[in-house]
Amino acid sequence: MPQTKWVYTFGNGAAEGRAEMKNLLGGKGANLAEMSSLGLPVPPGFTITTEVCNAYYDNEKTYPEGVSAQVDEALKAMEGVVGSRFGDASNPLLVSVRSGARASMPGMMDTVLNLGLNDETVAGLIAVSGDERFAYDSYRRFITMYSDVVLGVDHFHFEDILDLYKEDNGLILDTDLGAEDWKKLVVEYKAKVEEETGSPFPQDPRDQLWGAINAVFASWMNQRAETYRKLHDIPRSWGTAVNVQAMVFGNRGDDCATGVAFTRNPSTGEKAFYGEFLINAQGEDVVAGIRTPQNLTLKGKEDNNSDLPAMEEVMPEVFKQLDEVRTRLEKHYRDMQDIEFTVQAGQLYMLQTRNGKRTAQAALQIAVDMVEEDLITPEEAVQRIEPASLDQLLHPTLDPDAERKVIARGLPASPGAASGEIVFTADIAEKKAAAGASVILCRLETSPEDIHGMHAATGIVTARGGMTSHAAVVARGMGRPCVSGAGELRIDSKHNTIMVGELTLKEGDIITLDGGTGEIMLGSIPTIEPELTGNFAKLMEWADKTRRLRVRTNAETPADCQVARNFGAEGIGLCRTEHMFFDADRIVAVREMILADSEEGRRKALAKILPMQRQDFTEIFRIMSGLPVTIRLLDPPLHEFLPHGDAEMQEVADAAGVPVSKLHERAVKLAEANPMLGHRGCRLGISYPEIYEMQARAIFEAAIAVQKEGKDQVEPEIMIPLVGLRKELEILRALVERVADEVFAEQGARVKYLVGTMIELPRAALRAADIAGSADFFSFGTNDLTQTTFGLSRDDAGAFLGTYEQRGIIEKDPFVSLDQDGVGELVALGSERGRSTRADLKLGICGEHGGDPASVAFCHRTGLDYVSCSPFRVPIARLAAAQASLKGE
Ligand code: ADP
Ligand code: MG
Ligand code: MG
């Protein structure tokens, strides 16, 4: 049996891996291999696979056989390419040890640079580079990183030593320190490590290497990684790979640099090279916010009002190489790339590429542009947008005409408007948000420990850091508005205040931020509705061409109907008539009806409601002309309409001219032990047919009236709720048909209409074949169907569902994302049995699930005709439906 391959090499224009091997090599390793094969300048190295990570954890943190030998072999190959030897005192090979999971997990894992340095090899590095300062600078960086990541000696120890040293010697910037200074610091650093760990800093390069590899694997299970995985649904079993790569040095003088870039603007999507770099610096200095980075391009420099020169100006040759790499990578990957690079002595080296995280706005712009550039097809563009992310585009932005008091400006790191209370820590952000507050997390800079707070916040502000800082990258990924690097803010996290100009702000004060402009304002600023034209319209047009599933909306007010129609709703899937009963001017008549002792009394009250209900439907039919409108007849139990509390009881009694005792009596009579399973839905229609008669009449009269106005024909679909028995539907269907005939005769006109039912009881789903004999359509009411299938009350489940999710008993809240295995099985079974009786039975769902992408995909696969969701989710459902079609499920 051939031995398992645990290690894959790359470099020198070739590679054993490929971009497609992300599962095995992690994202970073797979792309380093791919770039190497493309012939791009990538320092040589090798990747230890994710399988090793899993084997390591499966076998009590020991490595499978062969790993060590394969690492040695790969290291030898690397030495051959570079022409130096690992641990060689005269010409040492130095390496970086880098983690790299399948999905990019920014900041979750730590990288160690300059590994291989010790008291002897540092002399070799001086000899080869002829630069003593550089060599000791590299050594002290290595000690700091290695101690922090591998030995658990926090980096603040070293920062304290450095600060003290600077103070004692009257030095300010790191660049003020010379070779002798760093040399002395290295001695102090090593002493500190020994003091903290009880052992000297490891000098054997091989011990260093395995120490770092172990640390990468260990970091897969650390708390930060766990949190990130949970937030992003990444299974633990994916594991991380480890990359070991020959060092190139951006800190070896003024013709050296390190930087990060996006091949297009990740915030707006504009097709402009976008990045930052630092001269004579190493690794993540750029994102750490220690020095202010410079822009790559002149345009970037102008856009950010920077007075530091752009790379285009100071390193024109390197910039040209980089710009060519940019074009090649985009052509090759056919997507926007997020790249990391280092320049050593005027030579460019690529250290990473991956598909860049972007805002929803940028995703849209890039997808549409790439179709126009013939890089991708419209179908691919449709698949590039995360449906849920559209939410960001559908929500309001700051009203440009509103008065605003700008107190500070930073970088427009992640667009969108957010208002809320100032908080200073991630924990408080989480606590306050859980209590229902909108909070703006204000930090000097953010780090991976803050992720839960960033998630809880409605907006994020940092005083330090650029467009590629941790805060900016994470905020864009999460779709949180963010302003980064607002240097005018003096954030004092000890006293929880922000000083800006004359102002002192404290926790709880309200501010607004505009992540599209970088402005921070006092108080809360009014917002305006979003534009749905341009790119958005184009993408939606492509989506609509590919989807089979129709998308309707759940709406009952004219305003909501209009919003939904603007968002592309193709009808109403659920119009809840009871909402209309609560209106102040009609609740009186409704209560009068409930209090009436006789059918006659009820009819009198209903006659007062009829014209109002007709008016409601007339308005809705006008807005939805030409489209189907499903109207559900009265559903909730009657006691919901009665007043609560003595004062209100008295008021209603007075208005109705009855003694208050009568109201009490009625309330007692109507009270139910379990209203959700009580006298409601079609059961009301059976008990009080006059109510449904009035509603049916209002619907038909309205439909004919609108038709007579010359509008396109509406198609009322009358829906009988909570049917469990075919007989119920049969009786009520006959009632609706009788009223229709009466109205058509009176008006001398007819409209097309359907009568169907909501399937929201397991019995109805099971007996669907029978029930379909009396139904023109089924609409799965998955809110109630979830309640009745699980035997779970939506109003009470909050108390324990959270625990269920935390403990992994359920994966997702079944009221948010359809429980496909259980409730979904009833939907599938009901559909199949219903259609076995009536092949043309119209099928849809109208629960909250209609706007959840995973549930929409389920509806597509199950062969439903439409989903119906709240107005703001209509575009999300359209896109999700298109993606489900394209997946060919
Ligand atoms: P992360 O996953 O957090 O981005 P990386 O492994 O990409 O961590 O390492 C961070 C940075 O360290 C890189 O962007 C690069 O600047 C620097 N770096 C990593 N490996 C090397 C190397 N071989 N030579 C020079 N710099 C390196
Ligand atoms: Mg990092
Ligand atoms: Mg990186």
mmCIF file of C-alpha atoms in Angstrom, residues 112 139-155 157-158 189-190 192-194 196-197 200-202:
data_model
loop_
_atom_site.group_PDB
_atom_site.id
_atom_site.type_symbol
_atom_site.label_atom_id
_atom_site.label_comp_id
_atom_site.label_asym_id
_atom_site.label_seq_id
_atom_site.Cartn_x
_atom_site.Cartn_y
_atom_site.Cartn_z
ATOM 1 C CA VAL A 112 4.998 32.914 12.994
ATOM 2 C CA TYR A 139 15.089 38.155 15.385
ATOM 3 C CA ARG A 140 13.183 40.261 17.872
ATOM 4 C CA ARG A 141 10.037 39.949 15.750
ATOM 5 C CA PHE A 142 10.493 36.212 15.715
ATOM 6 C CA ILE A 143 10.952 36.008 19.491
ATOM 7 C CA THR A 144 7.843 38.125 20.021
ATOM 8 C CA MET A 145 5.625 36.121 17.679
ATOM 9 C CA TYR A 146 6.908 32.729 18.625
ATOM 10 C CA SER A 147 6.653 33.451 22.330
ATOM 11 C CA ASP A 148 3.139 34.790 21.958
ATOM 12 C CA VAL A 149 1.754 32.086 19.695
ATOM 13 C CA VAL A 150 3.708 29.026 20.742
ATOM 14 C CA LEU A 151 4.968 29.645 24.270
ATOM 15 C CA GLY A 152 1.994 31.618 25.557
ATOM 16 C CA VAL A 153 4.035 34.656 26.606
ATOM 17 C CA ASP A 154 1.759 37.534 25.740
ATOM 18 C CA HIS A 155 3.170 40.134 23.375
ATOM 19 C CA HIS A 157 5.520 41.874 27.778
ATOM 20 C CA PHE A 158 7.706 42.672 24.797
ATOM 21 C CA TYR A 189 13.376 39.557 25.276
ATOM 22 C CA LYS A 190 15.050 36.202 25.718
ATOM 23 C CA LYS A 192 11.817 37.696 29.677
ATOM 24 C CA VAL A 193 10.862 34.421 27.996
ATOM 25 C CA GLU A 194 13.014 32.500 30.417
ATOM 26 C CA GLU A 196 7.972 33.658 32.148
ATOM 27 C CA THR A 197 8.366 30.058 31.030
ATOM 28 C CA PRO A 200 15.405 29.484 27.689
ATOM 29 C CA PHE A 201 14.041 30.544 24.315
ATOM 30 C CA PRO A 202 14.328 27.463 22.050
#
